[in-house]
Coordinates of C-alpha atoms and ligand atoms in Angstrom, one line a residue:
X1 CA -21.4 -7.7 9.2
X2 CA -21.0 -4.1 10.2
X3 CA -17.4 -3.0 9.4
X4 CA -15.6 0.2 10.2
X5 CA -13.3 1.5 7.4
X6 CA -10.8 4.3 8.1
X7 CA -8.7 5.7 5.2
X8 CA -10.5 6.0 1.8
X9 CA -7.6 6.9 -0.5
X10 CA -6.5 5.4 -3.8
X11 CA -6.6 1.9 -2.2
X12 CA -9.0 2.2 0.7
X13 CA -11.9 3.5 -1.4
X14 CA -12.1 0.5 -3.9
X15 CA -11.4 -1.9 -1.0
X16 CA -14.3 -0.5 1.0
X17 CA -16.5 -0.6 -2.2
X18 CA -15.8 -4.4 -2.5
X19 CA -16.9 -5.0 1.1
X20 CA -20.1 -3.1 0.4
X21 CA -20.6 -5.2 -2.8
X22 CA -20.1 -8.4 -0.7
X23 CA -23.1 -7.3 1.4
X24 CA -21.3 -5.9 4.5
X25 CA -22.6 -2.7 6.2
X26 CA -19.9 0.0 6.3
X27 CA -19.2 2.9 8.7
X28 CA -16.4 5.1 7.2
X29 CA -14.1 7.8 8.2
X30 CA -11.4 9.9 6.5
X31 CA -10.0 13.3 7.2
X32 CA -10.7 14.0 3.5
X33 CA -14.5 14.8 3.4
X34 CA -14.7 14.4 -0.4
X35 CA -13.6 10.7 0.0
X36 CA -16.3 10.2 2.7
X37 CA -19.0 11.8 0.5
X38 CA -18.2 9.5 -2.4
X39 CA -18.5 6.4 -0.1
X40 CA -21.8 7.7 1.4
X41 CA -23.3 7.9 -2.2
X42 CA -22.7 4.1 -2.5
X43 CA -24.5 3.2 0.7
X44 CA -21.9 3.6 3.5
X45 CA -22.6 5.6 6.7
X46 CA -20.1 8.2 7.9
X47 CA -18.8 8.8 11.4
X48 CA -17.3 12.0 12.7
X49 CA -14.0 10.4 13.8
X50 CA -12.2 7.1 14.3
X51 CA -13.6 6.8 17.9
X52 CA -17.2 7.1 16.5
X53 CA -16.4 4.3 14.0
X54 CA -15.2 2.1 16.8
X55 CA -18.3 2.8 18.9
X56 CA -20.5 1.2 16.2
X57 CA -18.3 -1.6 14.8
X58 CA -16.7 -4.8 16.2
X59 CA -14.4 -5.1 13.2
X60 CA -12.4 -2.1 12.0
X61 CA -10.1 -1.8 9.0
X62 CA -7.5 1.0 8.7
X63 CA -5.9 1.8 5.3
X64 CA -3.7 4.8 6.0
X65 CA -0.4 6.2 4.6
X66 CA 2.2 5.3 7.2
X67 CA 3.0 4.5 10.9
X68 CA 2.2 8.0 12.4
X69 CA -1.2 8.0 10.7
X70 CA -2.1 4.6 12.0
X71 CA -0.9 5.5 15.5
X72 CA -3.0 8.7 15.4
X73 CA -6.1 7.0 14.2
X74 CA -5.8 4.1 16.6
X75 CA -4.1 5.4 19.8
X76 CA -4.6 9.2 19.4
X77 CA -7.2 11.7 20.5
X78 CA -10.6 10.6 19.1
X79 CA -8.9 7.4 18.0
X80 CA -10.3 3.8 17.8
X81 CA -9.1 2.8 21.3
X82 CA -11.1 5.7 22.9
X83 CA -14.3 3.7 22.4
X84 CA -13.6 0.2 21.1
X85 CA -15.2 -2.5 23.1
X86 CA -13.1 -5.4 24.3
X87 CA -13.1 -8.2 21.7
X88 CA -13.1 -5.7 18.8
X89 CA -10.9 -6.8 15.9
X90 CA -8.6 -4.2 14.2
X91 CA -7.2 -5.1 10.8
X92 CA -4.5 -2.6 9.8
X93 CA -4.1 -3.0 6.0
X94 CA -1.7 0.0 5.7
X95 CA 2.0 -0.6 4.9
X96 CA 3.8 0.6 8.0
X97 CA 7.0 -0.2 9.9
X98 CA 6.8 -3.8 11.5
X99 CA 8.0 -2.5 14.9
X100 CA 5.2 0.1 14.9
X101 CA 2.7 -2.7 14.2
X102 CA 4.0 -4.5 17.3
X103 CA 3.9 -1.3 19.3
X104 CA 0.3 -0.6 18.4
X105 CA -0.8 -4.2 18.9
X106 CA 0.6 -4.0 22.5
X107 CA -1.5 -0.9 23.3
X108 CA -4.6 -2.6 21.6
X109 CA -4.1 -5.8 23.7
X110 CA -4.1 -3.7 26.9
X111 CA -7.6 -2.6 25.9
X112 CA -8.7 -6.1 24.8
X113 CA -8.6 -5.2 21.1
X114 CA -7.3 -7.9 18.8
X115 CA -5.0 -6.4 16.1
X116 CA -3.6 -8.1 13.0
X117 CA -1.4 -6.4 10.3
X118 CA -2.6 -7.2 6.8
X119 CA -0.9 -5.0 4.2
X120 CA -1.6 -5.6 0.5
X121 CA 0.1 -5.7 -2.8
X122 CA -1.3 -5.2 -6.3
X123 CA -2.0 -1.5 -6.5
X124 CA -5.2 0.3 -7.5
X125 CA -6.2 -2.0 -10.4
X126 CA -6.3 -5.1 -8.1
X127 CA -7.9 -3.1 -5.3
X128 CA -10.7 -2.3 -7.7
X129 CA -11.0 -5.9 -9.0
X130 CA -10.8 -7.3 -5.4
X131 CA -7.8 -9.4 -6.3
X132 CA -5.1 -8.0 -4.0
X133 CA -2.4 -10.2 -2.4
X134 CA -2.8 -9.9 1.4
X135 CA 0.0 -10.8 3.8
X136 CA -1.0 -11.2 7.4
X137 CA 0.7 -11.1 10.8
X138 CA -0.7 -11.6 14.3
X139 CA -2.9 -14.2 16.1
X140 CA -3.7 -17.0 13.6
X141 CA -7.1 -17.5 15.1
X142 CA -8.1 -13.9 14.4
X143 CA -6.8 -14.2 10.9
X144 CA -8.9 -17.3 10.3
X145 CA -12.0 -15.5 11.8
X146 CA -11.7 -12.7 9.2
X147 CA -10.1 -14.5 6.2
X148 CA -13.1 -15.7 4.2
X149 CA -15.8 -13.1 4.8
X150 CA -13.6 -10.0 4.9
X151 CA -10.0 -10.4 3.5
X152 CA -11.0 -12.5 0.6
X153 CA -13.7 -10.0 -0.4
X154 CA -10.8 -7.6 -1.1
X155 CA -8.1 -10.0 -2.2
X156 CA -7.4 -13.1 -4.3
X157 CA -5.1 -14.4 -1.6
X158 CA -4.6 -13.9 2.1
X159 CA -1.5 -15.7 3.5
X160 CA -0.6 -16.0 7.2
X161 CA 3.0 -15.0 7.6
X162 CA 3.6 -15.2 11.4
X163 CA 3.5 -13.1 14.5
X164 CA 2.3 -9.5 14.5
X165 CA 4.5 -7.4 12.2
X166 CA 5.2 -10.4 9.9
X167 CA 2.7 -9.0 7.4
X168 CA 4.5 -5.7 7.2
X169 CA 7.9 -7.4 7.0
X170 CA 6.6 -9.4 4.1
X171 CA 5.4 -6.2 2.5
X172 CA 8.8 -4.6 2.8
X173 CA 10.3 -7.6 1.0
X174 CA 7.7 -7.0 -1.8
X175 CA 8.5 -3.3 -1.9
X176 CA 12.2 -3.9 -2.3
X177 CA 11.6 -6.3 -5.2
X178 CA 9.2 -3.9 -6.9
X179 CA 11.5 -0.8 -6.6
X180 CA 14.6 -2.6 -7.8
X181 CA 12.6 -4.2 -10.6
X182 CA 11.3 -0.8 -11.9
X183 CA 14.8 0.7 -11.6
X184 CA 16.2 -2.3 -13.6
X185 CA 13.6 -1.9 -16.3
X186 CA 14.2 1.9 -16.5
X187 CA 18.0 1.3 -16.8
X188 CA 17.7 -1.5 -19.4
X189 CA 15.2 0.3 -21.6
X190 CA 17.5 3.4 -21.5
X191 CA 20.2 1.2 -23.0
X192 CA 17.8 0.0 -25.7
X193 CA 16.8 3.6 -26.7
X194 CA 20.4 4.8 -26.6
X195 CA 21.8 1.9 -28.6
X196 CA 19.1 2.3 -31.2
X197 CA 16.6 -0.5 -30.6
X198 CA 13.0 0.5 -30.4
X199 CA 11.9 -0.1 -26.7
X200 CA 8.4 -1.3 -27.8
X201 CA 10.0 -4.1 -29.8
X202 CA 12.3 -5.0 -26.9
X203 CA 9.2 -5.3 -24.7
X204 CA 7.5 -7.6 -27.2
X205 CA 10.7 -9.7 -27.6
X206 CA 11.6 -10.3 -24.0
X207 CA 8.4 -10.1 -21.9
X208 CA 7.8 -13.9 -22.2
X209 CA 11.3 -14.7 -21.2
X210 CA 13.2 -14.9 -17.9
X211 CA 13.3 -11.1 -17.6
X212 CA 9.5 -10.9 -17.9
X213 CA 7.7 -9.9 -14.7
X214 CA 4.4 -8.4 -13.4
X215 CA 6.4 -5.1 -12.9
X216 CA 7.5 -5.2 -16.6
X217 CA 4.0 -5.9 -17.9
X218 CA 2.5 -3.1 -15.8
X219 CA 5.1 -0.4 -16.0
X220 CA 6.8 -0.6 -19.4
X221 CA 3.7 0.4 -21.3
X222 CA 3.2 3.3 -18.9
X223 CA 6.9 4.4 -19.3
X224 CA 6.6 4.1 -23.1
X225 CA 3.6 6.4 -23.0
X226 CA 5.2 8.8 -20.6
X227 CA 2.4 8.1 -18.2
X228 CA 3.4 8.9 -14.6
X229 CA -0.1 9.2 -13.1
X230 CA -0.2 7.4 -9.7
X231 CA -0.9 4.5 -8.9
X232 CA 1.7 4.2 -6.3
X233 CA 3.5 7.4 -5.5
X234 CA 7.2 7.9 -5.3
X235 CA 6.6 9.5 -1.8
X236 CA 4.9 6.3 -0.6
X237 CA 7.6 4.1 -2.0
X238 CA 10.3 6.3 -0.3
X239 CA 8.3 5.6 3.0
X240 CA 8.5 1.9 2.4
X241 CA 12.2 1.8 1.5
X242 CA 13.0 3.9 4.6
X243 CA 11.1 1.3 6.7
X244 CA 12.9 -1.5 4.8
X245 CA 16.3 0.1 5.5
X246 CA 15.6 0.7 9.2
X247 CA 14.2 -2.9 9.5
X248 CA 17.2 -4.3 7.6
X249 CA 19.7 -2.4 9.8
X250 CA 18.0 -3.6 13.0
X251 CA 17.9 -7.2 11.7
X252 CA 21.5 -7.2 10.4
X253 CA 20.4 -7.6 6.7
X254 CA 22.6 -5.4 4.4
X255 CA 20.4 -3.7 1.6
X256 CA 22.9 -2.1 -0.8
X257 CA 20.7 -2.1 -3.9
X258 CA 17.7 -0.8 -1.8
X259 CA 19.9 2.1 -0.6
X260 CA 20.9 2.9 -4.2
X261 CA 17.3 3.0 -5.5
X262 CA 16.2 5.0 -2.4
X263 CA 18.7 7.7 -3.4
X264 CA 17.2 7.7 -7.0
X265 CA 13.8 8.2 -5.5
X266 CA 15.1 10.9 -3.2
X267 CA 16.5 12.7 -6.2
X268 CA 13.1 12.5 -8.0
X269 CA 11.3 13.9 -4.9
X270 CA 13.9 16.8 -4.7
X271 CA 13.1 17.5 -8.4
X272 CA 9.3 17.7 -7.6
X273 CA 8.2 14.3 -8.7
X274 CA 7.2 12.8 -5.3
X275 CA 3.5 12.6 -6.3
X276 CA 4.3 10.8 -9.6
X277 CA 3.9 7.1 -9.9
X278 CA 7.0 5.0 -9.0
X279 CA 7.4 4.4 -12.8
X280 CA 8.9 7.9 -12.7
X281 CA 12.2 6.1 -12.0
X282 CA 12.3 6.3 -15.8
X283 CA 12.6 10.1 -15.5
X284 CA 15.7 9.6 -13.3
X285 CA 17.3 7.7 -16.2
X286 CA 16.0 10.1 -18.8
X287 CA 17.7 13.0 -17.0
X288 CA 21.0 11.0 -16.6
X289 CA 21.0 10.0 -20.3
X290 CA 19.4 13.0 -21.9
X291 CA 16.9 10.9 -23.9
X292 CA 13.3 10.0 -23.7
X293 CA 12.7 6.2 -23.3
X294 CA 9.2 6.4 -24.6
X295 CA 7.5 8.5 -27.2
Ligands
NAD301 P1 -3.7 7.6 -0.1 O1 -2.7 8.7 0.3 O2 -4.3 7.7 -1.4 O3 -4.8 7.4 1.0 C1 -4.7 7.6 2.4 C2 -6.0 8.1 2.9 O4 -5.8 8.2 4.4 C3 -6.3 9.5 2.5 O5 -7.6 9.6 2.0 C4 -6.1 10.4 3.7 O6 -7.0 11.5 3.8 C5 -6.4 9.4 4.8 N1 -5.9 9.7 6.1 C6 -4.6 10.1 6.5 N2 -4.5 10.3 7.8 C7 -5.7 10.0 8.3 C8 -6.2 9.9 9.7 N3 -5.5 10.2 10.7 N4 -7.5 9.5 9.8 C9 -8.3 9.2 8.8 N5 -7.9 9.3 7.5 C10 -6.6 9.6 7.3 O7 -2.8 6.3 0.1 P2 -3.1 4.9 -0.6 O8 -2.4 4.8 -1.9 O9 -4.5 4.5 -0.6 O10 -2.2 3.9 0.3 C11 -2.7 3.5 1.6 C12 -1.7 2.5 2.2 O11 -1.7 1.4 1.3 C13 -0.3 3.0 2.3 O12 0.4 2.5 3.4 C14 0.4 2.5 1.0 O13 1.8 2.3 1.1 C15 -0.3 1.1 0.8 N6 -0.4 0.6 -0.6 C16 -0.7 1.5 -1.6 C17 -0.7 1.0 -2.9 C18 -1.0 1.8 -4.1 O14 -0.8 1.4 -5.2 N7 -1.5 3.1 -3.9 C19 -0.5 -0.4 -3.1 C20 -0.3 -1.3 -2.0 C21 -0.3 -0.7 -0.7

């Protein structure tokens, strides 16, 4: 199938590569020309803008940073809706505000374009392996149409969560749990170091118990090495927590712990660490406590 792919960053590039590997034909676009060149080398065709992608493809995937980027690429000048034919399927895999998903879907529907929101979890390693967890909102029939041949070529699972926006609401739940889990790990390992127990031994001792988690397995080795290379940037996690807090306020769901970790991340950004991996929450604790958690 000929698929359009818009947004070839840390996540979009390996996801697009997996679609190519699965035998799909790809037409790609990104405002970053280097990313486009890299995809072209692997057999994709480039287009001069999102509208030019839509002219050639009946299925289009967007993988962009946040709500304004998706709005611009879909509804803006030279955007998808300028030239998409009726019946085109738009799969937005970016993590954006659920109410913006609903807003964009309405505009798409007016033009006969069928949009689902399908954000992902798993980070770059799982994007590379094609084992992402995909959470989907929108018309169930559209989801079924693209599940096997497209979504499951990028992910190990694709779960239908409800109406349009439900994918992104699910993603916000995921992002709260990840942020709080990393903060808990950073706080607890600071205690270990301060109280004189080697953090590496703590990790070995507790990773198989109830405190063990995917977050602990992925992030503790990085924190112990002082590795803050993204992965998932503090700036992007701030974006998700801001969307979570707005969504929580609108829905009447208090999020006190989320607000607390949001302020830790805001402090890190103010200190110049916004482009670091979100495991840099460890740096927040290192500054508070005056010690290094890792080596
Ligand atoms: P990224 O910043 O690495 O990539 C975004 C890409 O979009 C860039 O290449 C940028 O040039 C391009 N872009 C921006 N505006 C554009 C526009 N108008 N038209 C075309 N291209 C445009 O971000 P990422 O890490 O790949 O994340 C993408 C989305 O996936 C985000 O919503 C993020 O929250 C989510 N996500 C990221 C991770 C992760 O670990 N990095 C994990 C899960 C979900």
